[in-house]
Coordinates of C-alpha atoms in Angstrom, one line a residue:
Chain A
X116 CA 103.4 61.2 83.3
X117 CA 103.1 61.0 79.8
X118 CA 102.0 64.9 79.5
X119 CA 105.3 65.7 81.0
X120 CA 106.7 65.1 77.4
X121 CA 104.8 67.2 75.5
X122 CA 106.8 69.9 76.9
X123 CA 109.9 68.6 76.2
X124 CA 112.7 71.5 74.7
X125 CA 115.5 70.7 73.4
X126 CA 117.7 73.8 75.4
X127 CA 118.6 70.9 78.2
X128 CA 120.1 68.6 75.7
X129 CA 122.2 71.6 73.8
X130 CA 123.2 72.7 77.4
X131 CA 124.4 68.8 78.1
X132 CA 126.0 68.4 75.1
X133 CA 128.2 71.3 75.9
X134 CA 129.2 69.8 78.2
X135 CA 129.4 66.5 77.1
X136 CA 132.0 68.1 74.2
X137 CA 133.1 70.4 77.2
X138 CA 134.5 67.7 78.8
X139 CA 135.7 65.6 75.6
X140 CA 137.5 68.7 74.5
X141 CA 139.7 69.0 78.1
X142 CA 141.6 65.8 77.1
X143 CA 141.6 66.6 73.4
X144 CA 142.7 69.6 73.3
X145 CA 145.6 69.4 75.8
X146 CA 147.0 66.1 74.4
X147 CA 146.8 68.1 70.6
X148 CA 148.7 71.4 72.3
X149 CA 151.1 69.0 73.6
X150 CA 151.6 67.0 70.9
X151 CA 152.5 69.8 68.5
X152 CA 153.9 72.2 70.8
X153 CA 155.6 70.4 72.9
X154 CA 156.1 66.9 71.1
X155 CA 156.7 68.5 68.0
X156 CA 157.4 72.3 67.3
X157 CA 155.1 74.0 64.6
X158 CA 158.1 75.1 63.0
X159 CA 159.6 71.6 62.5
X160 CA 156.4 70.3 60.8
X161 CA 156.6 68.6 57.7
X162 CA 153.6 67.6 55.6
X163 CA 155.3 63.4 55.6
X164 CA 155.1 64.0 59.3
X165 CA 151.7 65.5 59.4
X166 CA 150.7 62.2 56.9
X167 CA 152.5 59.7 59.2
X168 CA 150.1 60.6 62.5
X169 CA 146.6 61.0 60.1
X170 CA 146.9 57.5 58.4
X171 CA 146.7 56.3 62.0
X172 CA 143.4 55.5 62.2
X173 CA 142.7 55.9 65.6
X174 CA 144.3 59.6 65.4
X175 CA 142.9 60.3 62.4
X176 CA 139.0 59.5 64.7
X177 CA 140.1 61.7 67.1
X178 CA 141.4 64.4 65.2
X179 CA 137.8 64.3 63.5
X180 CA 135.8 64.0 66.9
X181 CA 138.2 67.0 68.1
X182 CA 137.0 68.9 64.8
X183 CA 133.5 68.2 65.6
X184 CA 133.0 69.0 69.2
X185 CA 135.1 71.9 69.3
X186 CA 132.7 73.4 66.3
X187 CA 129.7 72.3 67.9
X188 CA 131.1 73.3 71.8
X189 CA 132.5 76.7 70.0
X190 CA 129.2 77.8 67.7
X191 CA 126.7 76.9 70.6
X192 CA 128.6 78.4 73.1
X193 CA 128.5 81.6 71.1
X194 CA 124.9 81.2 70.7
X195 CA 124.4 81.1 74.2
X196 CA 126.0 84.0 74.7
X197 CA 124.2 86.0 72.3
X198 CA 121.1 85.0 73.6
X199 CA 122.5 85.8 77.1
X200 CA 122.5 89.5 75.5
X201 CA 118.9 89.1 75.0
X202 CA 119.1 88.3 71.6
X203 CA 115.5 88.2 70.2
X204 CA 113.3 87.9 67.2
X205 CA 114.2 88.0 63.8
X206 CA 117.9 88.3 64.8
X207 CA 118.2 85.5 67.4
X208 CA 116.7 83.4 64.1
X209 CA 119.6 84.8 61.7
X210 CA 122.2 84.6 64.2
X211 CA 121.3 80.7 64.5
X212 CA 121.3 80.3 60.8
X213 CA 124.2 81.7 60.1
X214 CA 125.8 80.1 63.0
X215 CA 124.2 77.1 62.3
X216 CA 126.1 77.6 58.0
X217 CA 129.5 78.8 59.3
X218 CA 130.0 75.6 61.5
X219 CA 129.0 73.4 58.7
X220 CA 131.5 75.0 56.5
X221 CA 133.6 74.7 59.3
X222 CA 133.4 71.1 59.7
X223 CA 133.1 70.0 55.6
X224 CA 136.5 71.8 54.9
X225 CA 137.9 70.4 57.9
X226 CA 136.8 66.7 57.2
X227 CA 138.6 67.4 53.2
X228 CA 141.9 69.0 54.9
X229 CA 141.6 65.9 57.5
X230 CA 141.3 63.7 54.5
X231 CA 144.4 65.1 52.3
X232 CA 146.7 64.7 55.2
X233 CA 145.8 61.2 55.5
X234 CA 146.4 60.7 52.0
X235 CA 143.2 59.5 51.0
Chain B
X509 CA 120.7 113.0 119.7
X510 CA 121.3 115.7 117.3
X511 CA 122.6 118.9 118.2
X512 CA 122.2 120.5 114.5
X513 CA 119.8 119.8 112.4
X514 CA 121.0 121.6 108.9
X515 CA 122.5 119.9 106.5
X516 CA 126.0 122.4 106.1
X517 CA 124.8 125.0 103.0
X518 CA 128.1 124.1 101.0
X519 CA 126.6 120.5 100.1
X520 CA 123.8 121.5 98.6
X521 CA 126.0 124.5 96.5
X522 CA 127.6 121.5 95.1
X523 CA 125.2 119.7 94.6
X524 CA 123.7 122.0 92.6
X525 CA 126.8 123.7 91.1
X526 CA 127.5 120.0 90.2
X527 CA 123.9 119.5 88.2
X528 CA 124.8 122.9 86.2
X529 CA 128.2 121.5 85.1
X530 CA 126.2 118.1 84.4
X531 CA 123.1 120.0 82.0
X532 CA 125.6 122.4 80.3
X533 CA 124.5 121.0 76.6
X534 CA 127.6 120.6 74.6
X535 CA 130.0 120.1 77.4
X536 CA 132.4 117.2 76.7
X537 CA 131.6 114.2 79.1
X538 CA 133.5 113.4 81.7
X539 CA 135.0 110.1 82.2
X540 CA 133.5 108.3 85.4
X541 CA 137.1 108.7 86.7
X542 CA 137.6 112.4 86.3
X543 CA 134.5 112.7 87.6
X544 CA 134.7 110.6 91.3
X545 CA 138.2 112.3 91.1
X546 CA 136.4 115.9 91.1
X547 CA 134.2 114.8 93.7
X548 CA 136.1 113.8 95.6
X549 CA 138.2 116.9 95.5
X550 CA 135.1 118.5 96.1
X551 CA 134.1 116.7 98.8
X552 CA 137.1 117.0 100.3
X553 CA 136.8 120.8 101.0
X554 CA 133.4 120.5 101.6
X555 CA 133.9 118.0 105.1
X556 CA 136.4 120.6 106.5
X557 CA 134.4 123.2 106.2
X558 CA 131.2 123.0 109.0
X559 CA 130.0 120.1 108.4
X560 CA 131.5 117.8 111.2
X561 CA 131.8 120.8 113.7
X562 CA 128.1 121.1 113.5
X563 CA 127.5 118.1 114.8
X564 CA 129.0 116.6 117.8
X565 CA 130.4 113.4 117.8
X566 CA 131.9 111.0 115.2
X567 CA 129.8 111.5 111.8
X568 CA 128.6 108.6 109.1
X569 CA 129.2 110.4 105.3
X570 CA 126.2 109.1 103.2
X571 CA 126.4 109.8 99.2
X572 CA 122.7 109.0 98.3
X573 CA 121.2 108.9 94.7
X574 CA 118.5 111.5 94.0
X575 CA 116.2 111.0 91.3
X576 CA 112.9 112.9 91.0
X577 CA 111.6 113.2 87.4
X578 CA 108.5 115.0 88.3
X579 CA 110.4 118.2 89.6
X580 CA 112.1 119.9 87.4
X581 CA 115.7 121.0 89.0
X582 CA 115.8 117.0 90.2
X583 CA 114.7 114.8 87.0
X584 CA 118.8 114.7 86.8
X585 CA 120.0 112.3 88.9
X586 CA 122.6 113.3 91.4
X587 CA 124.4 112.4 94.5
X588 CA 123.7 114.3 98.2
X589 CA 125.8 114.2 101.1
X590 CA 124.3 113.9 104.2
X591 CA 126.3 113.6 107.7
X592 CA 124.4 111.8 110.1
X593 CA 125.4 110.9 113.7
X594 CA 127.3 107.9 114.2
X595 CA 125.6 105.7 116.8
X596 CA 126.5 101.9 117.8
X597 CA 124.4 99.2 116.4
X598 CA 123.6 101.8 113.3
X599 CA 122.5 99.9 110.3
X600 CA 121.9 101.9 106.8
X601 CA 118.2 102.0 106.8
X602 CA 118.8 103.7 110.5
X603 CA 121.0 106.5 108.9
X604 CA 119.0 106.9 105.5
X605 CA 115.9 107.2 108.1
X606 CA 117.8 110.2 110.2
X607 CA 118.6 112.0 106.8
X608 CA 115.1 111.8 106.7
X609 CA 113.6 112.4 109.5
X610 CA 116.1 115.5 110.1
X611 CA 117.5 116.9 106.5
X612 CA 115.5 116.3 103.8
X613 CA 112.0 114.9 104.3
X614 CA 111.6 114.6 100.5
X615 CA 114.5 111.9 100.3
X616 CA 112.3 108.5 99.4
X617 CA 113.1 105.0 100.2
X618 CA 111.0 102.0 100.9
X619 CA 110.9 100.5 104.1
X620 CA 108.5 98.4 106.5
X621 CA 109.5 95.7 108.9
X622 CA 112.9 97.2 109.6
X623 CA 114.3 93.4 110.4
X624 CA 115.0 91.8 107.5
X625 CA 111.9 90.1 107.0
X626 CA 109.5 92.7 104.6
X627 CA 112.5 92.6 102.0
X628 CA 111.4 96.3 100.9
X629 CA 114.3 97.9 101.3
X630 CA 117.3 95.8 99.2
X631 CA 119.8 98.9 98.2
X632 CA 122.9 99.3 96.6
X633 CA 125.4 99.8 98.9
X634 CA 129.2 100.5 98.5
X635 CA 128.8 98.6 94.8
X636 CA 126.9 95.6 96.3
X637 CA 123.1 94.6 96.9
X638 CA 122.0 94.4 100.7
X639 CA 119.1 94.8 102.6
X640 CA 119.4 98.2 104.5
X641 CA 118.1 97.1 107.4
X642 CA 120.3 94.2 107.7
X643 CA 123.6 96.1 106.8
X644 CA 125.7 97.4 110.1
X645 CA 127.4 101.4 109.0
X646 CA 130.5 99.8 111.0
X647 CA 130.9 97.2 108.7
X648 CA 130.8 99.8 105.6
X649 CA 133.7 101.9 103.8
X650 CA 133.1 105.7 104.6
X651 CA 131.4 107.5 102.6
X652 CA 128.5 105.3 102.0
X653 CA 127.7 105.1 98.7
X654 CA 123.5 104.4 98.5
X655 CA 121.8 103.7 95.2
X656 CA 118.8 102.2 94.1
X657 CA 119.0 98.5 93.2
X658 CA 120.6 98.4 89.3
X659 CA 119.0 97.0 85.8
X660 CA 115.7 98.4 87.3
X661 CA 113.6 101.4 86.5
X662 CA 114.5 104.3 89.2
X663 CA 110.7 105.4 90.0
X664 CA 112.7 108.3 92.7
X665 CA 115.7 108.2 94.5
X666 CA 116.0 104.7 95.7
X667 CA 112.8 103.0 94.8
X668 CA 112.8 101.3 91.9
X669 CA 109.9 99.5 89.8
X670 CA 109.1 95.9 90.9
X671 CA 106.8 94.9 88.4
X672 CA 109.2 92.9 86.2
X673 CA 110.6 91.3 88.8
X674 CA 106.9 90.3 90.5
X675 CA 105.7 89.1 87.0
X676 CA 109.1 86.6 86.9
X677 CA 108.2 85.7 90.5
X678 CA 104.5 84.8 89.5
X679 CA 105.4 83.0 86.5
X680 CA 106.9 79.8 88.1
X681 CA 103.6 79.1 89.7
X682 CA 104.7 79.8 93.4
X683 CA 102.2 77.8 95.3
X684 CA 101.1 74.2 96.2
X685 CA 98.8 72.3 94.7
X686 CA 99.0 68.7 95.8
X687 CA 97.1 65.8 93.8
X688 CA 94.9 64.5 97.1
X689 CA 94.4 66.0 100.4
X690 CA 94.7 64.6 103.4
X691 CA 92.5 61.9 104.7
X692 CA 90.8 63.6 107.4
X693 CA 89.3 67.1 107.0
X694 CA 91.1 68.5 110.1
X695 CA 94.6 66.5 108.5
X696 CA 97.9 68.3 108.3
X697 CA 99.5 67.6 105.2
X698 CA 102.7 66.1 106.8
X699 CA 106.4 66.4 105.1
X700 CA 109.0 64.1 105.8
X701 CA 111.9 66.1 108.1
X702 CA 114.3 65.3 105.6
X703 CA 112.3 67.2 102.8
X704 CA 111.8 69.9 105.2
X705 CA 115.5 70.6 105.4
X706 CA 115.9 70.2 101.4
X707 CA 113.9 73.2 101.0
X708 CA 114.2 75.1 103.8
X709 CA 116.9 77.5 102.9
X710 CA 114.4 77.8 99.5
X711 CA 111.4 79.1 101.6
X712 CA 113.3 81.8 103.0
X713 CA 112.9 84.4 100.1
X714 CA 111.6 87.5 100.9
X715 CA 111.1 88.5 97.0
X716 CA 113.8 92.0 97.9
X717 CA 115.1 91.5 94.4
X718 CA 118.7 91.6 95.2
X719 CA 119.6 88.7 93.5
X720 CA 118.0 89.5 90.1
X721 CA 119.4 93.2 90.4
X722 CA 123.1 91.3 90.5
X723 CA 122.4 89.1 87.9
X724 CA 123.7 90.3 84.4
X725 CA 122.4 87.9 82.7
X726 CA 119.0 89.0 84.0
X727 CA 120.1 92.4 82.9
X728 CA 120.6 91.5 79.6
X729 CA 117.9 88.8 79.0
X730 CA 114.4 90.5 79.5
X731 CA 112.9 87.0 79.5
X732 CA 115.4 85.3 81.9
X733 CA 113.4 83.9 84.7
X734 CA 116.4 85.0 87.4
X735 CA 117.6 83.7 90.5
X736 CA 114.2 84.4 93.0
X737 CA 112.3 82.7 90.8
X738 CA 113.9 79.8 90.0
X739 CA 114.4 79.4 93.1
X740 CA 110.6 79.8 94.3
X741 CA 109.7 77.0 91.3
X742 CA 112.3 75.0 93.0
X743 CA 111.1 75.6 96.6
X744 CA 107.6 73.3 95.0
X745 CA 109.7 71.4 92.7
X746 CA 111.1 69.8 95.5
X747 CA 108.7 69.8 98.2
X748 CA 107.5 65.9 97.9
X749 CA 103.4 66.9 98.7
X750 CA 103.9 68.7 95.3
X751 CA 101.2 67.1 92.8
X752 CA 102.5 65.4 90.1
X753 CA 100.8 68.1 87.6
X754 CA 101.7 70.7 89.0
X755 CA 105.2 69.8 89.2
X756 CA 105.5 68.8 85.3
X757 CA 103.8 72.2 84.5
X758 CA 106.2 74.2 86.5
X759 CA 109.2 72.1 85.0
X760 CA 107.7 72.7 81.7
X761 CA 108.5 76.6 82.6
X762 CA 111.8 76.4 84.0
X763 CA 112.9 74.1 81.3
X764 CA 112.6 76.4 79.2
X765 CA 115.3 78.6 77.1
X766 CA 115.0 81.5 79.2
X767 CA 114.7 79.4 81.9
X768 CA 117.2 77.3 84.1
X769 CA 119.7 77.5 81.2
X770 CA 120.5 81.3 81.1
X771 CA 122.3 80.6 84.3
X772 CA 126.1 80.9 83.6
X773 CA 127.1 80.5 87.4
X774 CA 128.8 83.6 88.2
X775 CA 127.5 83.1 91.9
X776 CA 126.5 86.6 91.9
X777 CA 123.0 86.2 93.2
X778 CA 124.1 83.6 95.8
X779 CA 126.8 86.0 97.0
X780 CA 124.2 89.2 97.4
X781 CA 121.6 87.5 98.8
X782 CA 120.6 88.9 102.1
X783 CA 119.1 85.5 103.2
X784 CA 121.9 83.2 102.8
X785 CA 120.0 81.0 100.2
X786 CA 121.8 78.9 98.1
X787 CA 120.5 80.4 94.3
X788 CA 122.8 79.3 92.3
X789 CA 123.4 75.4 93.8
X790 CA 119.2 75.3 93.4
X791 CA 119.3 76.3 89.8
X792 CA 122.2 73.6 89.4
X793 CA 119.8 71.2 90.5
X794 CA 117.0 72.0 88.6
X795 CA 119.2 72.0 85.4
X796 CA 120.1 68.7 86.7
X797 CA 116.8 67.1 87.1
X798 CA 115.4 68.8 83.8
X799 CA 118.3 66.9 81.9
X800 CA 117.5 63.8 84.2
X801 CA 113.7 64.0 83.2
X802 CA 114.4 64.7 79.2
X803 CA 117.2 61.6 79.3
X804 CA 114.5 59.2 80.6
X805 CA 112.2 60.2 77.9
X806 CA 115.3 59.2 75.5
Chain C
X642 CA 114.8 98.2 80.4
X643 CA 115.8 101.4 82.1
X644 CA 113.7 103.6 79.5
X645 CA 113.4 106.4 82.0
X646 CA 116.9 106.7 82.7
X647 CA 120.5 105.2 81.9
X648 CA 122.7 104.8 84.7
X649 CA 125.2 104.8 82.4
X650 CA 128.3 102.5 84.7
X651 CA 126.1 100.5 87.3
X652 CA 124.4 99.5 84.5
X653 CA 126.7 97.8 82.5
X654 CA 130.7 96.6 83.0
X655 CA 131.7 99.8 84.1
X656 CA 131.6 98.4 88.0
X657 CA 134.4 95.9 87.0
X658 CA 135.8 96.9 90.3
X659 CA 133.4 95.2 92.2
X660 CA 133.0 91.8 90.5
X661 CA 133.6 88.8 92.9
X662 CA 135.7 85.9 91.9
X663 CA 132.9 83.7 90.4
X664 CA 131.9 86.7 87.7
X665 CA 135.4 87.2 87.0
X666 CA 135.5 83.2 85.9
X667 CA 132.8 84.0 84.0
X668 CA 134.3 87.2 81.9
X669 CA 137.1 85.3 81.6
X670 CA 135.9 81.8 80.0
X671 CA 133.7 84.0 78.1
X672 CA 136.7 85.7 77.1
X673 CA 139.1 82.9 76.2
X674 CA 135.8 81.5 74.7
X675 CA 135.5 83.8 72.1
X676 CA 139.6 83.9 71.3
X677 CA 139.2 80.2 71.2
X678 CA 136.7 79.9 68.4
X679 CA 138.1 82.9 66.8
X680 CA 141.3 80.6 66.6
X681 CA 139.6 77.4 65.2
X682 CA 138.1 79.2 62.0
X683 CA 141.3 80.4 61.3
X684 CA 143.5 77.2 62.4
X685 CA 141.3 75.4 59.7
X686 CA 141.8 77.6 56.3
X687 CA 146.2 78.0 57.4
X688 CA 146.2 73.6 57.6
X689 CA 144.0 73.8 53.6
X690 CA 147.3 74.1 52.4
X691 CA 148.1 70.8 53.2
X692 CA 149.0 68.6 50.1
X693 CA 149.5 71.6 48.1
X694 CA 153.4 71.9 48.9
X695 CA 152.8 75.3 50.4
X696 CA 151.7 74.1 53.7
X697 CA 155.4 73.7 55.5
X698 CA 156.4 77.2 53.9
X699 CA 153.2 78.5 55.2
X700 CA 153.6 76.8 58.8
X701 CA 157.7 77.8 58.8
X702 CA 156.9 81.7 57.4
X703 CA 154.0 82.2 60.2
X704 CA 156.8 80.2 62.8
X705 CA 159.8 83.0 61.7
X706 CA 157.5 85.6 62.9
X707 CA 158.4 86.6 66.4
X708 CA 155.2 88.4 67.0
X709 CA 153.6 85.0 66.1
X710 CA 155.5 82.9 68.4
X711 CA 153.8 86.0 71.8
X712 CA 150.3 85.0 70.6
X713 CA 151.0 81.4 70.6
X714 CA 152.0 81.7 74.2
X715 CA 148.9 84.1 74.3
X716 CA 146.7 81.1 72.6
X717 CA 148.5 78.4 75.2
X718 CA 147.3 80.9 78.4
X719 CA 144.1 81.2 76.7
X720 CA 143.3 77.4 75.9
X721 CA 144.8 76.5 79.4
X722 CA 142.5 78.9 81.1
X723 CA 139.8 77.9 79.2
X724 CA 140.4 74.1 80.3
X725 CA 141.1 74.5 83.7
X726 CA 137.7 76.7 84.6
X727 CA 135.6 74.7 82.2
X728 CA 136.6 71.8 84.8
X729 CA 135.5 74.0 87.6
X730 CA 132.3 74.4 85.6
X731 CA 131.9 71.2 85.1
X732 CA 132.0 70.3 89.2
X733 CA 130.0 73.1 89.7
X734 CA 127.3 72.0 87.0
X735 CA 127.8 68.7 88.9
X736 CA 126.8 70.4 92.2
X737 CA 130.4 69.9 93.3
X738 CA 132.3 72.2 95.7
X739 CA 130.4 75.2 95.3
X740 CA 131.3 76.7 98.2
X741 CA 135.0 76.2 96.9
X742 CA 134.0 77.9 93.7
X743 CA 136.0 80.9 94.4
X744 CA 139.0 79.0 95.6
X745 CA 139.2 76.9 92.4
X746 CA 138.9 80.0 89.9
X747 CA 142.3 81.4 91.6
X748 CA 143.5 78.3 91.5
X749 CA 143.1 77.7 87.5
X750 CA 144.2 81.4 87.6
X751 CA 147.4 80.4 89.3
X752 CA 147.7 77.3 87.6
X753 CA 147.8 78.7 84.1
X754 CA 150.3 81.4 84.8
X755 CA 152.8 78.5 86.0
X756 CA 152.2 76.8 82.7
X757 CA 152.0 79.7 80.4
X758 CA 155.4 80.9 82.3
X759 CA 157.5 77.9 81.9
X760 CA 156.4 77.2 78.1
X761 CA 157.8 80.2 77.5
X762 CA 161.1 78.8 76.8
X763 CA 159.7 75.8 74.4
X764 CA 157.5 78.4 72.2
X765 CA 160.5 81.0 71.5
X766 CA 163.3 78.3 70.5
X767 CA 164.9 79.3 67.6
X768 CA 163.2 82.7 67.0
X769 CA 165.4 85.1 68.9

């Protein structure tokens, strides 16, 4: 059985962890719409009351998790759809990279915003 | 049968009026609206004029794509009307036959069996894949609309090129090829009944290509294995003779990023397919049990 | 592929007309997909204002903004959509109900339009 594994590709494990996240991100993101939407309007927010949830630790985790799998579930879920369009080649291999940068960005500015409101 | 035989002259004034209106270099396209609008004006005059008078009996209005790029006045594609006798128990490949057989013997379409079995002649019928043979006109919206299957090559009028679609078949490694034989040389190689019935919807492909030709992702996606194929690699993958080299081989293929994956479940294949398998619930479980296999490795 | 001729509308989208329910959830969570992500790399740059003292003006200018307060409904319809068939996917991925696939797209369809509808109320308080 051991030859089985030299063929191993890593597509099933992106595909699972979609929807690993996928499924992470249903309770996520409907408790964070409530929360601010419904909880508390966007209008009303103040930057003490933003502080107040993020020094919670335990928010603060799961506002970070959120920030994470919602990149990851969003930039793979693009890439997937690209290469659904039959994205080849050189392309395919600068889409990825460039995917693979903006998500990074995505998550390191988050992580320093995330940080700030907690007043770190 | 059939009283008349000719096809009413005005059709074919149309047609042709409407393949000089379509070459006119310059001329500002038409939207696919205005166009089945104008058609249909078109067509409208055309069926009172002699058309149904001439002959007797209810009528069956086909539209069928015609395609010849080796004669000159037909390498652009255009639609023909035909009225063909209405007769109970007529299926599409019955009408397309008596257009045939009694307008236009130059009108090309594969068929063979004639009972759902060859899977030569999978059309596109009214906007959906079917098997010609297998579709009732009574159950069909008049006019029917007849095409050749889509995201293939049109080779003329309804036949289109295969070969992709073969080569994705033959990729999987459609056969068996079990580690030991049977004990005794005159041996059956037994399966289990239960096995049996886990791939017995799977066996019944007749490679027609309808479900690839619904597929967009196997529009888009060159290398995408599609839905016959997957299917045919799990037909083996599941079949418990399979050898156990065979079987990691084959999962090696469908594993792979144009494989299994490239499925985004729009049910598409499943819905068209003239054989009632299953596609896209056997793809499922082949994602399944490639994740399965790679998490055991972890 | 079709080198030797473009069909031009069967070829592509243009046969929206005859999509069945299943590529419809598809379009759609492709759809809301897109928006979705579109949403987060923006989301992210408006909340960097945080700790600068510009980040309530910044949240209560965008708020004022009536046009802002439709696409927030828009982005709740959106995200709810997105939820709600991304749970069918998930069953279906599971091998779940997949002969009920078409029955659960309508009902996320229906299921977000009750939502969407009666938030309508909470998203436009104090803007008109």
């Amino acid at each position: 059985m051991a030859e089985r594994y030299s063929t191993f590709q890593p597509h099933g494990t992106a595909w699972l962890l979609q929807r690993v996240t996928g499924a992470f991100l249903v309770l996520v993101l409907a408790f964070h719409f409530f929360l601010l939407h419904f909880v508390h309007h966007p209008a009303d927010i103040e930057f003490a009351g933003t502080q107040a949830r993020m020094s919670q630790v335990s928010y603060f985790a799961t506002m970070w998790l959120f920030l994470v799998t919602a990149t990851f579930h969003g930039v793979n879920g693009v890439y997937a759809a690209l290469i659904n369009q039959g994205l080849t080649g050189t392309r395919k291999r600068v889409v990825r990279w460039v995917l693979i940068l903006a998500g990074a960005a995505l998550i390191v500015q988050g992580t320093r915003t995330a940080l700030v409101m907690a007043g770190v | 049968m059939s009283t008349q035989e000719q096809q009413p002259p005005e059709t074919e004034e149309e047609a042709e009026a409407e393949q000089a209106v379509e070459t006119e270099p310059g001329a500002p396209a038409e939207t696919p609206g205005e166009r089945r609008r104008r058609e249909r004006a078109e067509r409208r005059t055309a069926e009172r004029a002699p058309s149904t008078d001439e002959v007797e009996g209810p009528t069956v209005h086909l539209k069928v794509y015609r395609y010849d790029p080796e004669v000159e006045g037909k390498a652009e594609p255009r639609f023909d009307d035909f009225y063909v006798p209405r007769e109970e128990g007529m299926t599409v490949l019955d009408a397309l036959m008596y257009a045939r057989d009694h307008y236009d013997s130059s009108l090309t379409f594969r068929h063979s069996c004639r009972q759902g079995v060859c899977g030569s002649d999978a059309l596109f019928v009214n906007g959906t894949q079917m098997l010609g043979c297998q579709t009732q006109i009574s159950d069909l919206d008049d006019p029917v609309r007849i095409e050749p299957l889509p995201h293939q090559d049109v080779v003329k009028d309804l036949v289109v090129d295969m070969e992709h679609f073969y080569e994705r078949m033959h990729a999987v490694e459609p056969y068996f090829d079990p580690d030991d034989e049977p004990p005794g040389e005159m041996e059956e190689y037994r399966q289990s009944r239960e096995n049996r019935e886990k791939i017995k919807m799977a066996t019944r492909c007749i490679w027609c290509g309808a479900c690839a030709s619904s597929c967009t992702i196997a529009a888009t996606d060159e290398q995408y294995l599609g839905p016959a194929a997957i299917n045919a690699a799990y037909r083996f993958a599941m079949d418990e003779r399979e050898g156990d080299d065979r079987m990691e081989e084959r999962m090696g293929i469908v594993e792979q990023e144009h494989g299994v994956w490239r499925c985004q479940t729009q049910f598409s294949c499943t819905q068209v397919c003239p054989k009632d398998i299953p596609l896209t619930e056997h793809i499922q479980e082949l994602k399944r049990e490639a994740v399965k296999q790679n998490l055991k490795f972890w | 592929m079709s080198e030797a001729y473009d069909r031009g509308k069967i070829e592509d989208y243009g046969r929206w007309r005859e999509f069945s329910a299943g590529m419809w959830a598809w379009v759609l969570h492709k759809f809301t997909g897109w928006v979705l992500i579109g949403y987060l790399f923006t989301h992210i740059p408006v909340l960097s204002t945080a700790g600068t003292g510009e980040y309530e003006a910044t949240l209560q200018t965008l708020e004022a903004i009536a046009l802002v307060r439709v696409a927030e409904v828009g982005l709740l319809a959106v995200a709810v959509f997105h939820i709600l068939n991304g749970v069918r996917l998930l069953f279906v991925d599971l091998g779940v109900g997949l002969e009920a696939q078409d029955k659960s797209f309508y009902a996320s369809l229906i299921v977000t339009g009750a939502i969407t509808v009666a938030s309508v109320p909470t998203f436009m308080q104090g803007v008109f």
